[in-house]
Amino acid sequence: MAEQNLEAKLKNLLKQEKIQLWNPPYTEQGQQPGRQHMQELAERYAHLLRLPVSEVGGALESIRAQAVKRGRGNQTFRETSVATLELLLPRDAKKDPKVRTYLETRLDVSAQQVVDRVAEEHGLRSIKLILSGRTLSAERRLDEQGVKNHSKVMVLRVSDGELKQQLTEEEEERRSQEESVQRTQKGFQILSERDGSEDPHTTPFLEIADQKGNPLKIPPTEKKVEFETGRSAEVSHQGALLCNLCVCVCVCVCVQALILAMGFHEKGRALMKRKQHDNALCHLLQADQQFRKCGSALLSSVDNYAVLQLDIVWCYRALEALSCLEDGRSRLQRAEDCFLRCYGEQQERLLMIKGNTGREEVLFLRLYLLQSLLSYIEGSDSEARLQLSRVESLYARLRPDSEKMAQLMALGFSEREARLGLRASRGDLQEAAIHISTRRQEREELKQRERQKRRTRMEAISALMELGFSQRDAARALHHADGNVDRAYAILLDSSQDAQATNNNTEGGASPEMVEQLLYLGFERDSAEAALRLTGGDVQSATQLLLDNQGVLSPELLTPPSTSSSSSTPSSEEPSSASSSPEDSELVSEVLEDIAPHEEDYLDLTLEEESELISAMKAYLHREPAHT
């Protein structure tokens, strides 16, 4: 890191004096350095920077060599269309950390061809290429994905098998890691298709809740995502503040994109806790891509997106990939802007909604710490010191007080509760105990309301079943009627009459001509027949339904509804499609395991890693100047 700091300072000096090291007298024929002039320059700059001449001279030669290589690369690209890419390899794949790695390739080739070359030349397996925080698609060409001559491409290893005697285990691990992203996506896609009409004990779904954990009712035309896993989620009523695993009501937000964004983020954070930063970064970048599909209105009004940017740059730091400086800086700026919009310039909106700001201050501590680190790498020591002073001030206030923690834990509170409570109360022991007790009471009241809600729902379903309707149809009708039994009964009667009328045509509930019209528009037969059945054979409404769902209807909608029968009994019920697949249940259970059990888990930082980085930054910034 000190080398990057010195190079940045030297580049600034060279730019100010308009010195071009790739030209004479600093570079002679044969691209060799002009030793006398380079030595004189090193001595002059060493005096200005108060550093050893040898250290400055080495950094200047590194800058000169890079400039010469870049010039050759430009000429080669003009003449042959062969680009030079700088590869940011994993730490343990570098033979010499100080030597840069380059790859020459045409830009009209697929990313997969580059992956294969990198894997072969550097002995890596199962890698991904990252450009400016985006994962390059293996099938697409490099130039189609923004890769240019001299682009910096990060090589991210998903798994590696280096020991032949462990080949079988590593192959299994590799396959597992390759499937991780796909399984996470599939699991949250299943959850996004569930509407909450099933029993949440057997069929978990996701539901939005406000700051107190109360579910928000969203009109069907604006419904975006529902989060209900027995865990609290939070969201502000106007999208002013969004905390862990939450969304705001925002028109035109893609349901699956939002669910996948938050799901990938949770998975990535779980991997970060296990120190699996390679794999974590893959999931976090997937989350970033999904969030970007949700529209700028959402991204500018919820703090989930800001926290994600912090987590991505934190992974860059852990992987020593901060040469992705431009991407890291822009992400931190987006995070800071988002926090200011969500919380207010003086965190007044956060104070109004949550009653205190102490817990969220850990996010600003990490933000300022990363900004200090990037400023140092850019050669701006004064800016780095300024940011670090803010960090140290926050750290002194937020670091856990072991004695107070012990006192709170002696009262029966958990370590997490003690830590968050002390931060919320600014270290006041009595206030912390009151805060924790209040939060516990709020969560218990929420659980009681949810239990009562489920009991009422099951009683209503039983009442409808006694009238001859199936459990599945009763549950769905009750869901669409917002729990009103009379309205649910009317819905069931209407559905029965519609089914009877449409069944006079074809088995699918519509004429073959209607189905053919939808097939001609490019929809699948199963989806077309289901849409016609749901809209009573109205082709225009069926088309709109399919367009609203991107041509894919959920499994529940694809399954024809059971007809009402007075002989229907609970013992004769067919299991719902949402819970009938063991594979689906396994995927859902898998992704739910990575959702933090506590709604403020993302704020519960022990600050151990931050403390180590603070010490490292102080050591770099307070180096004694050399006598030259």
XYZ file of C-alpha atoms in Angstrom:
628
model
C 0.000 0.000 0.000
C 2.915 2.349 0.745
C 4.205 1.744 -2.799
C 0.868 2.842 -4.273
C 0.910 5.937 -2.069
C 4.409 6.906 -3.219
C 3.631 6.311 -6.907
C 0.528 8.500 -6.649
C 2.573 11.346 -5.114
C 5.257 11.054 -7.770
C 2.692 11.047 -10.584
C 1.233 14.261 -9.194
C 4.690 15.880 -9.132
C 5.451 14.705 -12.667
C 2.121 16.041 -13.885
C 2.714 19.421 -12.236
C 6.132 19.735 -13.881
C 4.883 18.255 -17.187
C 7.635 15.636 -17.175
C 7.105 12.707 -19.533
C 9.257 9.806 -18.385
C 8.646 7.838 -21.584
C 10.429 10.475 -23.648
C 14.113 11.496 -23.746
C 16.130 12.239 -21.701
C 14.465 9.891 -19.214
C 13.981 7.100 -21.759
C 16.753 6.438 -24.299
C 16.939 4.251 -27.381
C 15.867 0.660 -26.843
C 13.404 1.865 -24.214
C 16.213 1.933 -21.637
C 16.180 4.471 -18.775
C 18.334 7.565 -18.977
C 20.142 6.757 -15.783
C 21.737 10.114 -15.067
C 18.546 12.111 -15.506
C 16.460 9.520 -13.620
C 18.966 9.656 -10.726
C 18.836 13.448 -10.599
C 15.045 13.374 -10.603
C 14.989 10.770 -7.845
C 17.314 12.851 -5.664
C 15.216 15.995 -6.136
C 11.925 14.279 -5.372
C 13.412 12.370 -2.445
C 14.301 15.681 -0.868
C 10.767 17.027 -1.413
C 9.095 13.914 -0.038
C 11.721 13.295 2.671
C 12.140 9.691 1.589
C 15.215 7.573 0.703
C 16.575 8.176 -2.801
C 16.593 4.456 -3.539
C 12.897 4.132 -2.685
C 11.944 7.124 -4.825
C 14.206 5.957 -7.659
C 12.595 2.518 -7.713
C 9.105 4.036 -7.810
C 10.085 6.404 -10.648
C 11.490 3.538 -12.700
C 8.273 1.573 -12.134
C 6.227 4.523 -13.382
C 8.543 4.959 -16.411
C 8.357 1.277 -17.319
C 4.557 1.322 -17.091
C 4.385 4.393 -19.344
C 6.711 2.831 -21.912
C 4.719 -0.387 -21.906
C 1.504 1.564 -22.272
C 2.920 3.416 -25.276
C 3.945 0.166 -26.917
C 0.513 -1.226 -26.169
C -1.166 1.754 -27.851
C 0.952 1.294 -30.961
C 0.266 -2.446 -31.063
C -3.452 -1.840 -30.674
C -3.496 0.692 -33.519
C -1.582 -1.617 -35.843
C -3.002 -5.054 -34.964
C -6.143 -4.444 -32.828
C -4.503 -6.494 -30.064
C -5.248 -4.875 -26.700
C -3.174 -5.036 -23.528
C -5.114 -5.792 -20.345
C -3.742 -5.511 -16.827
C -4.712 -8.526 -14.732
C -5.279 -8.148 -11.010
C -4.516 -11.695 -9.893
C -5.358 -13.264 -6.520
C -2.637 -12.664 -3.923
C -1.327 -16.224 -3.798
C -1.215 -16.448 -7.607
C 1.328 -13.629 -7.929
C 4.962 -14.694 -8.191
C 6.114 -11.189 -7.276
C 3.535 -8.854 -5.677
C 5.406 -5.810 -7.028
C 5.345 -6.975 -10.666
C 2.245 -6.198 -12.713
C 0.650 -8.884 -14.877
C -0.523 -8.187 -18.424
C -2.413 -10.105 -21.071
C -2.559 -9.325 -24.787
C -5.769 -10.215 -26.590
C -8.166 -9.048 -29.253
C -11.354 -7.488 -27.918
C -13.649 -9.275 -30.363
C -13.188 -12.602 -28.541
C -15.465 -13.997 -25.846
C -14.635 -13.518 -22.180
C -14.540 -17.305 -21.869
C -11.479 -17.436 -24.143
C -9.682 -15.023 -21.845
C -10.776 -17.034 -18.795
C -9.288 -20.172 -20.367
C -5.990 -18.411 -21.139
C -5.668 -16.924 -17.660
C -6.487 -20.269 -16.069
C -3.873 -22.052 -18.172
C -1.090 -19.464 -17.905
C -1.443 -18.865 -14.164
C -2.594 -22.264 -12.936
C -5.989 -21.083 -11.762
C -9.300 -22.880 -11.880
C -12.900 -21.717 -11.626
C -12.280 -17.993 -12.045
C -14.392 -14.996 -12.955
C -13.357 -11.733 -14.568
C -14.469 -8.468 -12.970
C -14.375 -5.114 -14.781
C -15.282 -1.967 -12.826
C -17.293 -4.012 -10.356
C -19.196 -5.974 -13.029
C -18.814 -9.676 -13.713
C -17.992 -10.265 -17.367
C -20.368 -12.656 -19.097
C -18.408 -15.649 -20.406
C -20.429 -15.910 -23.629
C -20.265 -12.261 -24.703
C -17.380 -10.514 -26.448
C -15.024 -8.318 -24.462
C -15.729 -5.148 -26.449
C -19.483 -5.646 -25.981
C -18.949 -5.470 -22.225
C -16.895 -2.282 -22.132
C -13.417 -3.835 -22.092
C -10.903 -1.495 -23.735
C -7.191 -1.325 -24.364
C -5.378 -1.008 -20.994
C -8.467 -1.980 -18.978
C -7.801 -3.363 -15.511
C -9.506 -6.722 -15.097
C -9.775 -8.365 -11.699
C -9.363 -12.144 -11.647
C -11.603 -13.558 -8.947
C -11.132 -17.157 -7.956
C -14.297 -18.970 -7.007
C -12.424 -22.107 -5.994
C -8.996 -23.606 -6.559
C -7.698 -27.161 -6.632
C -3.958 -27.223 -6.188
C -3.339 -30.416 -4.209
C -3.822 -33.489 -6.359
C -4.359 -35.780 -3.394
C -7.424 -33.727 -2.493
C -8.781 -33.616 -6.035
C -12.095 -35.324 -5.245
C -12.897 -32.985 -2.351
C -11.861 -29.934 -4.324
C -13.915 -30.956 -7.335
C -16.908 -31.214 -5.049
C -16.114 -27.811 -3.529
C -15.663 -26.266 -6.969
C -19.001 -27.570 -8.162
C -20.619 -26.384 -4.950
C -19.257 -22.867 -5.351
C -20.189 -22.714 -9.015
C -23.745 -23.691 -8.120
C -23.946 -21.291 -5.162
C -25.042 -18.263 -7.181
C -27.535 -20.284 -9.229
C -29.011 -21.932 -6.134
C -29.316 -18.598 -4.346
C -31.068 -17.119 -7.363
C -33.437 -20.063 -7.722
C -34.287 -20.106 -4.015
C -35.247 -16.444 -3.926
C -37.111 -16.748 -7.218
C -39.286 -19.409 -5.586
C -39.883 -17.119 -2.603
C -40.710 -14.181 -4.882
C -43.452 -16.216 -6.567
C -45.227 -17.010 -3.299
C -48.043 -14.655 -2.423
C -48.525 -15.598 1.223
C -51.755 -17.524 0.683
C -50.212 -20.757 2.013
C -49.504 -21.608 5.625
C -46.238 -19.769 6.485
C -45.256 -22.634 8.813
C -44.976 -24.979 5.850
C -44.528 -22.495 2.989
C -42.347 -19.524 4.033
C -42.756 -16.315 2.082
C -41.410 -12.776 2.273
C -43.232 -9.688 3.493
C -42.472 -5.959 3.805
C -42.733 -4.461 7.275
C -42.408 -0.994 8.746
C -39.959 0.186 11.437
C -41.852 -1.708 14.132
C -42.157 -4.897 12.106
C -45.777 -4.303 11.132
C -46.560 -5.656 7.633
C -47.302 -3.009 5.035
C -50.314 -3.504 2.802
C -49.434 -2.821 -0.816
C -52.107 -2.548 -3.516
C -51.939 -5.436 -6.018
C -51.121 -3.020 -8.828
C -48.098 -1.740 -6.909
C -47.085 -4.889 -5.076
C -43.347 -5.381 -5.244
C -42.150 -8.023 -2.782
C -43.273 -9.636 0.441
C -40.921 -10.714 3.196
C -42.083 -13.047 5.963
C -39.712 -15.625 7.371
C -40.457 -15.230 11.042
C -37.883 -12.434 11.096
C -38.454 -8.692 11.323
C -37.775 -6.458 8.353
C -37.921 -2.691 8.290
C -38.940 -0.001 5.832
C -40.132 3.563 6.035
C -43.597 4.504 4.821
C -42.311 6.939 2.234
C -39.102 5.102 1.398
C -37.186 7.599 3.549
C -35.243 4.890 5.337
C -34.625 1.291 4.499
C -32.753 -1.055 6.776
C -31.731 -4.695 6.633
C -33.759 -6.845 4.242
C -36.309 -4.189 3.422
C -37.836 -2.462 0.450
C -39.897 0.661 -0.139
C -43.105 0.937 -2.116
C -41.841 2.191 -5.454
C -43.774 2.030 -8.703
C -42.326 -0.082 -11.523
C -39.869 -2.036 -9.353
C -39.178 -5.522 -10.666
C -40.224 -8.010 -7.990
C -37.681 -10.681 -8.760
C -34.831 -8.213 -9.213
C -35.493 -6.723 -5.782
C -35.793 -10.089 -4.059
C -32.664 -11.364 -5.785
C -30.730 -8.204 -4.921
C -31.475 -8.533 -1.221
C -31.028 -12.300 -1.313
C -27.604 -12.133 -2.974
C -26.608 -9.418 -0.501
C -27.534 -11.553 2.489
C -25.675 -14.527 1.042
C -22.628 -12.368 0.397
C -22.648 -10.983 3.938
C -22.878 -14.507 5.339
C -19.813 -15.487 3.284
C -17.957 -12.370 4.455
C -18.448 -13.486 8.052
C -16.800 -16.788 7.123
C -13.879 -14.858 5.564
C -14.730 -16.298 2.123
C -14.253 -12.951 0.423
C -13.750 -14.348 -3.113
C -17.112 -16.072 -3.106
C -18.714 -13.232 -1.150
C -17.701 -10.686 -3.776
C -19.302 -12.810 -6.518
C -22.642 -12.693 -4.684
C -22.344 -9.004 -3.789
C -21.698 -8.035 -7.402
C -24.729 -10.094 -8.427
C -26.749 -8.159 -5.847
C -25.457 -4.901 -7.332
C -26.568 -5.935 -10.818
C -30.044 -6.839 -9.571
C -30.409 -3.603 -7.588
C -29.616 -1.611 -10.729
C -32.666 -3.148 -12.389
C -34.883 -1.626 -9.713
C -34.623 1.976 -10.903
C -32.919 5.066 -9.529
C -35.894 6.055 -7.356
C -35.428 2.976 -5.174
C -31.621 3.113 -5.112
C -31.644 6.730 -3.948
C -34.133 6.179 -1.135
C -33.071 3.007 0.675
C -29.958 2.319 2.722
C -29.702 -1.332 1.614
C -27.968 -0.155 -1.533
C -25.520 2.029 0.405
C -24.624 -0.832 2.748
C -24.045 -3.059 -0.289
C -21.551 -0.558 -1.737
C -19.642 -0.561 1.549
C -19.569 -4.360 1.617
C -18.222 -4.549 -1.954
C -15.364 -2.128 -1.237
C -14.663 -3.923 2.060
C -14.213 -7.117 0.026
C -11.874 -5.247 -2.339
C -9.812 -4.342 0.710
C -9.778 -7.900 2.044
C -8.696 -9.219 -1.363
C -6.067 -6.459 -1.700
C -7.756 -5.379 -4.917
C -7.813 -1.661 -4.165
C -6.096 -1.018 -7.474
C -9.772 -1.039 -8.570
C -9.498 2.493 -7.232
C -11.905 4.279 -9.534
C -14.683 1.756 -8.939
C -14.069 1.760 -5.183
C -14.154 5.548 -4.973
C -17.384 5.827 -6.965
C -19.044 3.158 -4.824
C -18.118 4.954 -1.593
C -19.472 8.208 -3.027
C -22.766 6.491 -3.909
C -22.925 5.048 -0.403
C -22.330 8.429 1.246
C -24.883 10.197 -0.962
C -27.447 7.498 -0.230
C -26.874 7.673 3.532
C -27.331 11.440 3.487
C -30.599 11.156 1.549
C -31.931 8.362 3.757
C -30.823 9.652 7.138
C -30.706 13.414 6.578
C -27.721 15.782 6.594
C -27.630 15.672 10.399
C -29.266 12.240 10.618
C -32.488 13.985 11.646
C -34.700 11.634 9.643
C -33.024 8.625 11.207
C -33.508 10.142 14.667
C -37.194 10.804 13.944
C -37.832 7.231 12.787
C -35.665 5.205 15.172
C -35.272 7.529 18.135
C -31.442 7.378 18.097
C -28.544 7.306 15.639
C -25.878 5.414 17.581
C -26.287 2.039 15.903
C -26.030 3.361 12.337
C -22.828 5.268 13.153
C -20.806 2.078 12.593
C -21.703 2.384 8.901
C -20.166 5.870 8.792
C -17.101 4.603 10.653
C -16.512 1.992 7.953
C -17.284 4.540 5.200
C -14.765 7.100 6.519
C -12.167 4.381 7.108
C -12.395 3.156 3.515
C -12.315 6.737 2.241
C -9.169 7.330 4.296
C -7.596 4.212 2.822
C -8.377 5.231 -0.762
C -7.127 8.778 -0.162
C -3.835 7.357 1.093
C -3.488 5.117 -1.972
C -4.163 8.166 -4.158
C -1.268 9.937 -2.433
C -3.427 12.442 -0.556
C -2.009 12.041 2.933
C -3.694 15.152 4.346
C -7.145 13.954 3.244
C -6.397 10.490 4.589
C -5.426 11.950 7.990
C -8.576 14.075 8.080
C -10.814 11.080 7.428
C -8.861 8.928 9.868
C -9.372 11.491 12.632
C -13.150 11.199 12.094
C -12.801 7.433 12.221
C -10.867 7.497 15.494
C -13.452 9.807 17.047
C -16.273 7.429 16.095
C -14.271 4.371 17.130
C -13.647 5.789 20.607
C -17.388 6.219 21.031
C -18.546 2.962 19.418
C -16.007 0.360 20.521
C -17.483 -2.080 23.040
C -16.876 -1.298 26.700
C -16.115 -4.741 28.121
C -17.146 -3.823 31.673
C -20.525 -2.397 30.648
C -21.060 -5.287 28.243
C -20.477 -7.725 31.088
C -22.960 -5.912 33.333
C -25.685 -6.015 30.689
C -25.023 -9.666 29.893
C -25.241 -10.437 33.611
C -28.813 -9.102 33.408
C -29.631 -11.793 30.841
C -29.103 -9.798 27.659
C -27.181 -11.281 24.726
C -23.831 -9.955 23.543
C -25.462 -8.491 20.432
C -28.182 -6.791 22.457
C -25.606 -5.345 24.839
C -23.428 -4.006 22.049
C -26.282 -2.442 20.074
C -27.952 -1.142 23.213
C -24.824 0.667 24.390
C -24.358 2.260 20.989
C -27.987 3.344 20.828
C -27.693 4.955 24.281
C -24.240 6.483 23.672
C -22.730 4.303 26.377
C -25.313 5.027 29.101
C -25.748 1.723 30.946
C -29.227 2.409 32.333
C -30.518 3.763 29.034
C -29.073 0.753 27.237
C -30.953 -1.649 29.513
C -34.195 0.277 28.935
C -33.617 0.324 25.168
C -32.972 -3.433 25.016
C -36.023 -4.210 27.136
C -38.196 -1.991 24.948
C -36.955 -3.663 21.780
C -37.612 -7.089 23.277
C -41.132 -6.086 24.206
C -41.801 -4.729 20.699
C -40.587 -7.961 19.123
C -42.680 -10.065 21.473
C -45.793 -8.004 20.749
C -45.135 -8.426 17.029
C -44.859 -12.198 17.456
C -48.124 -12.280 19.384
C -49.871 -10.308 16.659
C -48.509 -12.666 14.033
C -49.651 -15.732 16.021
C -53.110 -14.242 16.430
C -53.204 -13.398 12.735
C -52.374 -17.005 11.846
C -54.987 -18.383 14.242
C -57.663 -16.108 12.786
C -56.643 -17.099 9.281
C -56.817 -20.829 9.989
C -60.239 -20.429 11.599
C -61.468 -18.567 8.502
C -60.077 -21.275 6.196
C -61.814 -23.959 8.251
C -65.099 -22.043 7.988
C -64.808 -21.888 4.185
C -63.879 -25.577 4.006
C -67.055 -26.418 5.910
C -68.929 -24.740 3.057
C -67.395 -27.247 0.632
C -64.346 -25.451 -0.723
C -60.867 -26.935 -0.831
C -58.269 -25.759 1.667
C -56.044 -24.439 -1.088
C -58.771 -22.406 -2.818
C -60.043 -21.125 0.519
C -56.556 -19.956 1.515
C -56.036 -18.124 -1.754
C -59.423 -16.476 -1.737
C -58.923 -15.366 1.848
C -55.536 -13.912 0.939
C -56.975 -11.911 -1.966
C -59.850 -10.753 0.271
C -57.445 -9.361 2.906
C -58.746 -11.846 5.467
C -62.420 -10.922 5.035
C -64.387 -14.220 5.084
C -67.483 -12.810 3.343
C -65.444 -11.374 0.491
C -63.456 -14.605 0.217
C -66.728 -16.561 -0.028
C -67.909 -14.249 -2.822
C -64.621 -14.730 -4.672
C -64.945 -18.501 -4.409
C -68.520 -18.433 -5.683
C -67.543 -16.250 -8.648
C -64.617 -18.549 -9.453
C -66.857 -21.591 -9.333
C -69.360 -19.980 -11.715
C -66.586 -18.837 -14.080
C -65.024 -22.283 -14.062
C -68.353 -23.887 -14.846
C -68.939 -21.505 -17.758
C -65.495 -21.792 -19.285
C -65.298 -25.558 -18.905
C -67.965 -25.777 -21.594
C -65.259 -24.856 -24.132
C -61.974 -26.724 -23.811
C -60.216 -28.370 -20.918
C -57.891 -25.376 -20.635
C -60.807 -22.989 -20.130
C -60.570 -21.300 -23.550
C -61.063 -22.087 -27.197
C -58.121 -23.386 -29.246
C -58.282 -20.190 -31.315
C -57.691 -18.061 -28.207
C -54.732 -20.198 -27.190
C -53.287 -19.977 -30.702
C -53.480 -16.182 -30.590
C -51.305 -16.110 -27.482
C -48.922 -18.726 -28.878
C -48.507 -16.535 -31.955
C -47.403 -13.705 -29.645
C -44.606 -15.930 -28.336
C -46.022 -17.158 -25.014
C -45.714 -20.769 -23.815
C -48.801 -22.987 -24.097
C -49.089 -23.710 -20.344
C -48.847 -20.020 -19.473
C -51.265 -19.044 -22.235
C -53.908 -21.549 -21.114
C -53.490 -20.551 -17.469
C -53.799 -16.833 -18.310
C -56.977 -17.446 -20.311
C -58.389 -19.542 -17.506
C -57.656 -16.825 -14.933
C -59.176 -14.079 -17.090
C -62.273 -16.006 -18.083
C -61.222 -16.374 -21.709
C -60.518 -12.667 -22.280
C -57.588 -12.639 -24.741
C -56.697 -8.988 -24.123
C -56.665 -9.394 -20.336
C -54.732 -12.650 -20.639
C -52.122 -10.934 -22.802
C -51.740 -8.121 -20.272
C -51.439 -10.635 -17.426
C -48.646 -12.445 -19.246
C -46.841 -9.203 -20.060
C -47.059 -8.079 -16.428
C -45.425 -11.358 -15.384
C -42.832 -11.316 -18.195
C -44.539 -14.277 -19.845
C -43.963 -16.602 -16.880
C -46.750 -17.375 -14.425
C -46.040 -18.834 -11.003
C -46.535 -22.587 -10.452
C -49.617 -21.861 -8.360
C -51.289 -20.036 -11.248
C -50.287 -22.675 -13.795
C -52.045 -25.379 -11.770
C -55.783 -25.569 -12.626
C -57.961 -24.740 -9.589
C -59.765 -27.591 -7.902
C -63.546 -27.534 -8.278
C -65.714 -26.979 -5.227
C -67.217 -30.108 -3.818
C -69.230 -30.815 -0.735
C -67.182 -33.944 -0.242
C -63.894 -32.061 0.083
C -62.231 -32.755 3.404
C -58.869 -31.834 4.880
C -57.721 -35.425 4.649
C -58.294 -35.494 0.910
C -56.421 -32.274 0.137
C -53.685 -32.335 -2.461
C -50.451 -30.661 -1.368
C -49.943 -27.279 -2.991
C -47.502 -26.848 -5.810
C -45.601 -24.331 -3.756
C -44.626 -26.971 -1.216
C -44.824 -30.220 -3.171
C -41.298 -30.186 -4.600
C -38.606 -31.427 -2.194
C -35.975 -29.680 -4.310
C -37.788 -26.337 -4.012
C -38.149 -26.781 -0.263
C -34.444 -27.540 0.018
C -33.486 -24.448 -1.969
C -35.776 -22.222 0.096
C -34.414 -23.614 3.364
C -30.885 -23.087 2.087
C -31.333 -19.401 1.263
C -33.309 -18.706 4.433
C -30.398 -20.012 6.494
C -28.272 -17.121 5.257
C -30.831 -14.478 6.196
C -29.639 -12.988 9.474
C -31.923 -13.963 12.388
C -31.753 -10.437 13.809
C -33.027 -7.432 11.857
C -30.038 -5.297 12.918
C -27.369 -7.878 12.239
C -25.767 -5.633 9.606
C -25.178 -2.998 12.327
C -23.684 -5.434 14.828
C -20.024 -4.937 13.906
C -17.514 -5.956 16.563
C -15.069 -3.441 15.007
C -12.168 -5.899 15.300
C -11.306 -5.703 11.593
C -11.801 -1.952 11.639
C -9.408 -1.665 14.599
C -6.704 -3.553 12.696
C -7.078 -1.324 9.648
C -7.020 1.825 11.803
C -3.714 0.703 13.317
C -2.284 -0.045 9.875
C -3.369 3.358 8.532
C -1.800 5.161 11.512
C 1.441 3.293 10.932
C 1.514 4.291 7.255
C 0.592 7.916 7.852
C 2.923 8.447 10.810
C 6.065 7.014 9.243
C 9.141 8.916 10.268
C 10.545 10.800 7.258
C 13.952 9.650 6.084
C 17.010 11.898 6.172
C 18.347 12.278 2.651
